[in-house]
Every structure is written in structure tokens, then in C-alpha cells.
Short mmCIF file of C-alpha atoms in Angstrom, two decimals:
data_model
loop_
_atom_site.label_atom_id
_atom_site.label_comp_id
_atom_site.label_asym_id
_atom_site.label_seq_id
_atom_site.Cartn_x
_atom_site.Cartn_y
_atom_site.Cartn_z
CA MET O 1 84.04 76.19 101.61
CA ALA O 2 86.17 74.29 100.05
CA ARG O 3 87.02 72.60 103.26
CA ARG O 4 83.81 72.06 104.61
CA LEU O 5 82.99 70.13 101.03
CA PHE O 6 86.40 68.44 101.67
CA LEU O 7 85.28 67.04 105.23
CA GLY O 8 81.40 66.41 104.59
CA ILE O 9 82.64 64.32 101.06
CA PHE O 10 84.91 62.28 103.87
CA LEU O 11 82.20 62.25 106.05
CA LEU O 12 79.50 60.87 103.87
CA LEU O 13 81.86 58.44 101.85
CA VAL O 14 82.58 56.64 105.32
CA LEU O 15 79.04 56.35 105.93
CA ALA O 16 78.25 54.86 102.87
CA ALA O 17 80.95 52.22 103.85
CA PRO O 18 82.90 52.59 100.45
CA ALA O 19 85.60 49.88 99.38
CA ALA O 20 89.06 49.71 101.57
CA GLY O 21 91.10 50.73 98.22
CA ASP O 22 89.23 53.76 98.24
CA VAL O 23 89.07 54.89 102.14
CA GLY O 24 92.82 54.02 102.23
CA SER O 25 93.39 56.71 99.10
CA ARG O 26 91.01 59.08 101.10
CA LYS O 27 93.16 58.45 104.65
CA GLN O 28 96.23 59.24 102.50
CA GLN O 29 94.53 62.98 101.29
CA VAL O 30 93.83 63.77 104.64
CA ASP O 31 97.13 62.64 105.90
CA ASP O 32 98.16 64.65 103.20
CA ARG O 33 96.12 67.74 103.90
CA ILE O 34 97.36 67.58 107.47
CA THR O 35 100.70 67.66 106.51
CA ARG O 36 100.31 70.81 104.51
CA LEU O 37 98.49 72.47 107.37
CA HIS O 38 101.46 71.75 109.26
CA GLU O 39 103.67 73.43 106.65
CA LYS O 40 101.53 76.42 106.50
CA ILE O 41 101.64 76.49 110.40
CA ALA O 42 105.22 76.66 110.18
CA SER O 43 105.22 79.03 107.51
CA ALA O 44 103.25 81.17 109.86
CA GLN O 45 105.09 80.76 112.95
CA ALA O 46 108.04 82.14 110.55
CA ARG O 47 106.21 85.11 108.97
CA GLU O 48 105.25 85.63 112.76
CA GLY O 49 109.07 85.78 113.87
CA VAL O 50 110.02 88.06 111.05
CA LEU O 51 106.77 90.61 111.27
CA THR O 52 107.89 90.77 115.55
CA GLY O 53 111.65 91.20 114.85
CA GLN O 54 110.35 93.93 112.45
CA ILE O 55 108.30 95.11 114.98
CA SER O 56 110.73 95.50 117.53
CA ALA O 57 113.11 97.16 115.51
CA MET O 58 110.68 99.82 114.37
CA THR O 59 109.73 100.41 118.02
CA SER O 60 113.50 101.23 119.05
CA LYS O 61 113.76 103.09 116.20
CA ILE O 62 110.67 105.02 117.29
CA ARG O 63 111.89 105.28 120.80
CA SER O 64 115.40 106.94 119.35
CA LEU O 65 113.55 109.29 117.34
CA GLU O 66 111.22 110.27 120.13
CA ASN O 67 114.37 110.94 121.92
CA ASP O 68 115.63 112.99 118.97
CA VAL O 69 112.37 115.07 118.79
CA GLY O 70 112.43 115.66 122.63
CA ALA O 71 115.84 116.92 122.17
CA ALA O 72 114.60 119.10 118.95
CA THR O 73 112.14 120.48 120.95
CA THR O 74 114.35 121.49 123.80
CA ARG O 75 116.53 123.31 121.29
CA LEU O 76 113.91 124.97 119.45
CA GLY O 77 112.13 126.12 122.74
CA ALA O 78 115.42 127.69 123.83
CA LEU O 79 116.29 129.24 120.45
CA GLN O 80 112.38 130.48 120.42
CA GLN O 81 112.96 132.13 124.05
CA ASP O 82 116.28 134.01 122.72
CA LEU O 83 114.46 135.17 119.85
CA GLU O 84 111.78 136.39 121.95
CA LEU O 85 114.22 138.36 124.31
CA HIS O 86 115.90 139.45 121.32
CA GLN O 87 112.99 140.60 119.37
CA ARG O 88 111.94 142.54 122.66
CA LYS O 89 114.80 144.21 122.56
CA LEU O 90 115.07 145.27 119.17
CA ALA O 91 111.69 146.85 119.38
CA LYS O 92 112.25 148.79 122.81
CA LEU O 93 115.64 149.93 120.49
CA THR O 94 113.36 151.04 117.49
CA GLN O 95 111.34 153.11 120.29
CA LEU O 96 114.06 154.76 121.71
CA PHE O 97 115.38 155.59 117.99
CA GLN O 98 112.12 156.86 116.85
CA PHE O 99 112.14 158.67 120.21
CA GLU O 100 115.82 159.89 119.54
CA THR O 101 114.88 161.36 116.07
CA ARG O 102 112.00 163.14 117.13
CA ARG O 103 114.30 165.21 119.73
CA LEU O 104 116.64 165.60 117.21
CA GLN O 105 114.50 166.94 114.71
CA PHE O 106 112.88 169.47 117.57
CA LEU O 107 116.49 170.46 118.54
CA ARG O 108 117.55 171.31 115.09
CA LYS O 109 114.60 173.41 114.65
CA GLN O 110 115.35 175.37 117.99
CA TYR O 111 118.98 175.62 117.30
CA HIS O 112 117.70 177.23 113.86
CA ALA O 113 115.69 179.43 115.60
CA ALA O 114 118.23 180.30 118.35
CA LEU O 115 120.72 181.17 115.15
CA ARG O 116 117.85 183.73 113.80
CA ARG O 117 117.33 185.37 116.74
CA LEU O 118 120.69 185.73 117.57
CA SER O 119 121.60 187.11 113.80
CA VAL O 120 118.85 189.30 113.78
CA ARG O 121 120.16 191.02 117.65
CA LEU O 122 123.15 191.16 116.40
CA VAL O 123 122.47 192.85 113.02
CA ALA O 124 120.33 195.18 114.60
CA ILE O 125 123.29 196.20 117.09
CA TYR O 126 125.43 196.67 114.58
CA GLU O 127 123.36 198.81 112.54
CA SER O 128 122.00 200.98 115.06
CA SER O 129 124.51 201.29 117.70
CA ASP O 130 124.89 204.86 118.02
CA PRO O 131 121.60 206.09 117.96
CA ASP O 132 120.61 202.94 120.54
CA ALA O 133 123.54 204.16 122.97
CA LEU O 134 122.29 207.91 122.48
CA SER O 135 118.57 206.97 123.05
CA VAL O 136 119.78 205.12 125.86
CA ILE O 137 121.87 208.09 127.45
CA LEU O 138 118.91 210.30 126.79
CA SER O 139 116.50 207.93 128.21
CA ALA O 140 118.31 207.54 131.63
CA SER O 141 116.95 209.47 134.39
CA SER O 142 120.29 209.00 136.28
CA PHE O 143 123.79 207.67 135.86
CA SER O 144 123.13 204.43 137.76
CA ASP O 145 120.13 203.72 135.25
CA LEU O 146 122.15 204.53 132.27
CA ILE O 147 124.93 201.89 133.65
CA ASP O 148 122.06 199.39 134.11
CA GLN O 149 120.29 199.51 130.59
CA LEU O 150 123.81 199.32 128.85
CA ASP O 151 124.61 196.18 130.74
CA TYR O 152 120.74 194.94 130.21
CA VAL O 153 121.65 195.05 126.50
CA ARG O 154 124.90 193.34 126.71
CA GLN O 155 123.43 190.04 129.06
CA VAL O 156 120.77 189.88 126.51
CA ALA O 157 123.26 189.64 123.50
CA ALA O 158 125.54 187.33 125.48
CA GLN O 159 122.16 185.01 126.86
CA ASP O 160 121.45 184.92 123.18
CA LYS O 161 124.79 183.58 122.42
CA GLU O 162 124.51 181.23 125.68
CA ILE O 163 121.42 179.27 124.23
CA THR O 164 122.30 179.07 120.82
CA ALA O 165 125.60 177.58 122.22
CA GLU O 166 123.76 174.85 124.30
CA VAL O 167 121.03 174.14 121.50
CA ALA O 168 123.95 173.48 119.59
CA SER O 169 125.72 171.33 121.91
CA ALA O 170 122.47 169.39 122.60
CA LYS O 171 121.99 168.94 118.87
CA THR O 172 125.37 167.36 118.73
CA ASP O 173 124.91 164.91 121.67
CA MET O 174 121.48 164.08 120.50
CA ALA O 175 123.08 163.38 117.12
CA ALA O 176 125.56 160.93 118.78
CA ALA O 177 123.30 159.43 120.84
CA ARG O 178 120.69 158.92 118.09
CA GLU O 179 123.82 157.62 116.07
CA ARG O 180 124.82 155.31 118.99
CA THR O 181 121.37 153.61 119.37
CA ARG O 182 121.28 153.09 115.67
CA GLN O 183 124.28 150.91 115.21
CA ILE O 184 123.00 148.77 118.43
CA ARG O 185 119.93 148.64 117.04
CA HIS O 186 121.41 147.13 113.80
CA GLY O 187 123.72 144.96 115.69
CA VAL O 188 120.78 143.66 117.31
CA ALA O 189 118.60 143.48 114.21
CA VAL O 190 121.42 140.97 112.67
CA GLU O 191 121.37 139.11 115.69
CA THR O 192 117.71 138.64 115.55
CA ASN O 193 117.95 137.77 111.95
CA ALA O 194 120.52 134.98 112.55
CA ILE O 195 118.88 133.70 115.62
CA ALA O 196 115.36 133.26 113.78
CA SER O 197 117.20 131.70 110.51
CA ARG O 198 118.19 128.69 113.33
CA THR O 199 115.32 128.42 114.92
CA ASN O 200 113.24 127.94 111.71
CA GLU O 201 116.00 125.19 110.90
CA ALA O 202 115.30 124.08 114.27
CA ARG O 203 111.68 123.72 113.71
CA ARG O 204 112.00 122.19 110.43
CA VAL O 205 114.44 119.35 111.66
CA ARG O 206 112.05 118.92 114.42
CA ASP O 207 108.82 118.67 112.15
CA ARG O 208 111.04 115.81 109.85
CA LEU O 209 111.78 114.01 113.07
CA VAL O 210 108.27 114.07 113.85
CA ALA O 211 107.16 113.29 110.15
CA SER O 212 109.70 110.54 110.32
CA ARG O 213 108.39 109.16 113.79
CA ASP O 214 104.65 109.40 112.94
CA ALA O 215 105.36 107.37 109.42
CA LEU O 216 107.47 104.66 111.36
CA ALA O 217 104.64 104.78 113.92
CA SER O 218 101.59 104.14 111.36
CA ALA O 219 103.75 101.52 109.45
CA ARG O 220 104.42 99.71 112.92
CA THR O 221 100.66 99.95 113.25
CA HIS O 222 100.23 97.98 109.79
CA GLU O 223 102.70 95.56 110.74
CA ARG O 224 100.83 94.99 114.08
CA ALA O 225 97.48 94.58 112.34
CA THR O 226 99.44 91.98 109.87
CA LEU O 227 100.87 89.94 112.77
CA ALA O 228 97.42 89.56 114.32
CA SER O 229 96.10 88.33 111.05
CA VAL O 230 99.07 85.95 110.86
CA LYS O 231 98.18 84.88 114.18
CA THR O 232 94.28 84.53 113.46
CA ASN O 233 95.39 82.61 110.29
CA GLU O 234 97.63 80.49 112.22
CA ARG O 235 95.31 79.50 115.07
CA ALA O 236 92.82 78.67 112.32
CA PHE O 237 95.32 76.49 110.49
CA ILE O 238 96.22 74.92 113.84
CA ASP O 239 92.07 74.46 114.60
CA GLU O 240 91.68 72.89 110.70
CA ALA O 241 94.74 70.46 111.49
CA ASN O 242 92.97 69.50 114.77
CA ALA O 243 89.82 68.63 113.17
CA LEU O 244 91.43 66.77 109.94
CA ALA O 245 93.38 64.73 112.86
CA ALA O 246 90.10 63.82 114.45
CA VAL O 247 88.39 63.14 110.66
CA SER O 248 91.48 61.20 109.76
CA ALA O 249 91.09 58.67 113.39
CA GLN O 250 88.05 58.37 112.55
CA LEU O 251 88.82 57.07 108.60
CA GLY O 252 91.32 54.83 110.52
CA ALA O 253 89.11 52.88 111.98
CA GLN O 254 86.48 52.94 109.13
CA ILE O 255 89.41 51.63 106.92
CA ALA O 256 89.82 48.74 109.47
CA ALA O 257 86.04 48.00 109.30
CA ALA O 258 86.00 48.03 105.57
CA GLN O 259 89.04 45.56 104.77
CA ARG O 260 87.23 43.22 107.25
CA SER O 261 84.00 43.68 104.86
CA SER O 262 86.06 43.65 102.01
CA ALA O 263 87.91 40.32 103.21
CA VAL O 264 84.73 38.64 103.88
CA SER O 265 82.46 39.69 101.27
CA GLY O 266 85.19 39.59 98.55
CA SER O 267 84.67 42.70 96.35
CA SER O 268 87.12 44.99 95.03
CA GLY O 269 85.29 47.92 93.58
CA SER O 270 82.62 48.87 91.01
CA GLY O 271 84.40 49.58 87.82
CA THR O 272 82.39 52.47 86.65
CA PRO O 273 83.06 54.86 83.70
CA SER O 274 86.54 56.87 83.90
CA ALA O 275 86.59 60.88 84.01
CA ALA O 276 87.17 60.74 80.06
CA GLY O 277 83.40 60.45 79.61
CA LEU O 278 82.20 63.39 81.47
CA ILE O 279 79.68 66.02 79.85
CA TRP O 280 79.51 69.76 80.63
CA PRO O 281 76.51 69.65 83.16
CA VAL O 282 75.31 72.89 81.82
CA SER O 283 76.30 74.89 78.67
CA GLY O 284 77.45 78.58 79.32
CA PRO O 285 80.74 80.26 80.04
CA VAL O 286 83.23 79.69 82.48
CA VAL O 287 83.14 83.09 84.61
CA SER O 288 85.74 81.78 87.12
CA PRO O 289 88.40 79.00 86.58
CA PHE O 290 90.18 76.90 89.06
CA GLY O 291 92.61 77.60 90.92
CA MET O 292 93.60 80.54 93.36
CA ARG O 293 91.21 83.25 93.73
CA TRP O 294 90.93 85.99 96.51
CA GLY O 295 93.79 84.76 98.26
CA ARG O 296 92.62 81.12 98.57
CA MET O 297 92.08 78.01 96.38
CA HIS O 298 88.94 77.69 94.01
CA GLU O 299 88.66 74.47 93.90
CA GLY O 300 85.95 74.25 90.61
CA ILE O 301 84.95 76.16 88.02
CA ASP O 302 81.60 78.31 87.97
CA ILE O 303 79.77 78.61 85.05
CA GLY O 304 77.20 81.36 84.02
CA VAL O 305 73.87 80.41 83.30
CA PRO O 306 70.26 81.93 84.45
CA TYR O 307 68.29 81.17 87.33
CA GLY O 308 66.68 77.78 87.49
CA THR O 309 68.66 76.22 84.08
CA PRO O 310 68.25 72.52 84.39
CA ILE O 311 71.44 70.49 86.03
CA HIS O 312 72.89 67.41 84.32
CA ALA O 313 74.90 64.68 85.62
CA ALA O 314 78.10 64.71 84.28
CA ALA O 315 78.49 60.93 84.26
CA SER O 316 76.71 58.03 85.69
CA GLY O 317 76.62 57.24 89.38
CA THR O 318 75.15 57.43 92.86
CA VAL O 319 74.09 60.29 94.54
CA ILE O 320 76.22 60.50 97.63
CA TYR O 321 75.26 63.87 99.26
CA ALA O 322 72.06 66.04 98.81
CA GLY O 323 71.62 68.85 100.75
CA TRP O 324 72.89 72.25 102.50
CA MET O 325 76.78 72.46 102.96
CA GLY O 326 77.92 76.03 104.04
CA GLY O 327 79.03 78.29 101.39
CA TYR O 328 78.14 75.54 98.86
CA GLY O 329 74.40 76.46 99.77
CA ASN O 330 72.31 73.31 98.16
CA LEU O 331 74.64 70.65 97.21
CA ILE O 332 74.69 67.49 95.32
CA VAL O 333 77.64 65.09 95.44
CA ILE O 334 77.67 62.40 92.68
CA ASP O 335 80.30 59.14 92.97
CA HIS O 336 80.99 57.69 89.40
CA GLY O 337 83.19 54.95 91.17
CA ASN O 338 87.27 54.43 91.18
CA GLY O 339 87.97 57.38 93.31
CA LEU O 340 85.68 59.95 90.78
CA ALA O 341 83.44 62.24 92.03
CA THR O 342 81.54 65.41 90.73
CA ALA O 343 79.78 68.04 92.64
CA TYR O 344 77.31 70.67 91.99
CA ALA O 345 76.64 74.00 94.57
CA HIS O 346 74.51 76.79 94.87
CA GLN O 347 71.24 75.07 93.71
CA SER O 348 68.03 76.33 93.84
CA ALA O 349 66.26 73.09 94.01
CA PHE O 350 66.78 69.20 93.88
CA ALA O 351 65.68 66.96 91.35
CA VAL O 352 67.22 63.60 93.24
CA GLY O 353 67.81 62.64 96.27
CA ASN O 354 70.43 61.34 98.61
CA GLY O 355 71.23 57.70 97.12
CA ALA O 356 69.83 57.96 93.95
CA SER O 357 71.25 56.41 90.96
CA VAL O 358 71.59 58.69 87.83
CA VAL O 359 72.44 58.31 84.44
CA GLN O 360 74.79 60.34 82.66
CA GLY O 361 72.67 63.96 81.22
CA GLU O 362 69.57 63.13 83.75
CA THR O 363 68.63 66.10 85.23
CA ILE O 364 69.84 66.62 89.07
CA GLY O 365 69.11 69.90 90.14
CA TYR O 366 68.28 73.56 89.31
CA VAL O 367 71.08 76.80 89.01
CA GLY O 368 70.34 78.93 91.71
CA CYS O 369 72.52 81.67 94.34
CA THR O 370 72.33 79.73 97.53
CA GLY O 371 75.35 79.89 99.71
CA HIS O 372 78.26 82.12 99.46
CA CYS O 373 77.00 83.24 96.18
CA PHE O 374 77.08 86.63 94.26
CA GLY O 375 74.85 85.62 91.64
CA PRO O 376 73.36 82.86 89.73
CA HIS O 377 75.71 80.26 88.61
CA LEU O 378 76.62 76.60 88.69
CA HIS O 379 79.78 75.76 90.76
CA PHE O 380 81.16 72.47 89.30
CA GLU O 381 84.06 70.39 90.93
CA VAL O 382 85.79 67.17 90.06
CA ARG O 383 87.50 64.99 92.64
CA VAL O 384 89.78 62.33 92.20
CA ASN O 385 90.30 60.27 95.97
CA GLY O 386 88.71 63.32 97.51
CA ALA O 387 91.13 66.06 96.31
CA ALA O 388 89.85 68.66 93.62
CA VAL O 389 91.10 68.67 90.23
CA ASP O 390 90.69 70.93 87.33
CA PRO O 391 87.56 69.89 86.01
CA LEU O 392 88.74 71.07 82.52
CA GLY O 393 91.13 68.47 82.38
CA TYR O 394 88.18 65.88 82.56
CA LEU O 395 85.25 67.45 79.73
#
């Protein structure tokens, strides 16, 4: 906004053909502005170089982290496969241990049952050996039958002993097998727990690497956005410098013309009142002072007053601009002579036109909110040889 006002004032002053000395001062202001723009361009280029280097370093680190993430992921995959293998093995050993436990319990019951049968049979034979033998003899139909029956009794007793011994041996073998399975299962469980611990640690390492990579990628995205903004500003500075250079060339021609005119007419200036005689254009609080605002220069003061409040000329002079100018909206610029000018922006309506002569305190317009504005107020500027200065130093 300030840049457009600056260029507009210069073009109007050129068209008004001011004195050669004033044009020369404004030419110097344009040249100074071009110098500052080139300094900004150099600063933007330096910042661009720094950001490019930072982005390159971030990209290299991201690639390194991606390699680390790949290696950590591969190691994690191998550990997970090993863990799954041990978990399956442990599950099978647990099933086998449970089967052997049930089998051992069954054999224990069978062994105890066999012992009871053998004990009962031995006790019965011991307690009734004679009667049983006599009964066997008396009941035998022949000597051969007697021998067969006695042999049967002995075979039954021997078979009971053999069954008991076999059951006891099977029980012992099963107990030993169950113990071996328990020990193997315990070893596999220890290994599984160790592998699970290493797997969890590998997962945490991988996750930390991924988080670092993602955070760095986010920072790189931010730096790239900043770099794009810097490049955009750099292009804007270059465009503005080129535009001002064109204005400077045009002013150079106007200086020559003004010098020739001054030599012919012998005029040397108006000698109008100094800045010390300025009055407040409206009565109200300063809601935004002169200086940096929102990252750019605020080249005037904003005075908060209601919509439609009359605006008074800060000093006597000639209206050199009365019309629309970009973000200023409806703008009036008054030339007070000797390089001093005042500007009144965002007006709702004008009370004077371009070229009018006004006296100090005269109503020149009314407060509004035209152009780049967020509420009714008067944007008031004081310019010396085209350069904006703090109005509070002149009121």
C-alpha cells in the first residue's frame, strides 16, 4: 500500500512539473529506494542460499534415517519370524506336556489299581491256600485236571505281578518323559522371552527412527515453504526495483525539463509554511502508530474516529491528488511546498477536488473505510521529499 502511494505521489508530482530542486530530491529518494530494494534482494538471495543448504542437509539426514529405518525393519522382521517360530514350538511343547501329564495321571491310577488287585489276590491265596488247594483237588475230575487248575492259579498270580510291573515301568518312563518335556519347554520359554524382549526393543528403535524421520521431513516441508516464500518475496522485490528504476528514468527526463523551465522562468520555490505549523486533521486516539506492522512498514498513523467525521487540512497548500489509489481507497494528497506533503486515506467522500487550493483547517473530505480497511478511521501520512516520516513529530 505504501509503495503504491509512493509511486502515485511521484507520478503526480512529475505531471505537476514542480521545481527542479524538488524533483531532484525525489529522484534521490527513488534511487535510495532502489538501493534498499537491491539490499533486500541480496538479503533474500543469502537467505535462499541458507535455506537451500539446510534443506539439502535435512534431505541427506532423511535418506540416512530411511536407510536406518530399512535396516531396523529388516532386523525386526527377522526377530518377529524367530519369535513366531519359538512361540509355535512352545505351544506344541505345552500341548505335549499336557498330554504326558494326563497320560501319567492315567498310568498312576492303573498302577494303583493293579497293586490293589495283586494285593487282594496274594492275601486271598495266603489266607486260604489249604482249603483252596483241597477244593481244587476235590473238584478235579482227574489228575490232569488237577494239574491244570493248580497251574491256572499260579498263572493268574504271575500275570497280576507282570501287569503291575509293566504299569509301574510305564509310569516311570512317562514321568521321565514328562520331566524332559518340562525342561525343554522351560528352555524354549526362556529363549522365547529373550527373543520377545529383543523384538520389542527393535520395534522401539524402529519407531524412534520413523518418528525422527517424519519430524525431519515435516521440518523440511516447512523449510521448503519458507524458501518458496523467500523466492516469492525476492521476485516481488526485483519487480518493484525494476518498476522504480523505470520511474527513476522518467523522473530523470523530468528533472532536465524542470531545470530548463527553472532557468527560463527564474523561479526557485514557493516558500510555503514549515512542518511545525501542522494541525491534527481529526480529533481522536492513535489506534496504530507509525512504524513496522505485520512485517511491513506502516508509513502513517491511524486515528480512530466515527464514520463521516469531517477531515481538516493539516496546513495550507494545493491538492495534487484526489482519487482512488489501491489500498488507500479514496485518497487526498496536499502539497504544502518545500518538499512537504500530507496524505489522507480511506475517505468516504471528498469535499475538494484535484488542483484545489486549501487553507489550514478547511474540510477536505470525510472519514470512511475504503480500500484496505477494517473499520472507519483516518490514515494520515506526512511526507518530506516523498519519504514517509512519523506524523507525531510534526503535529
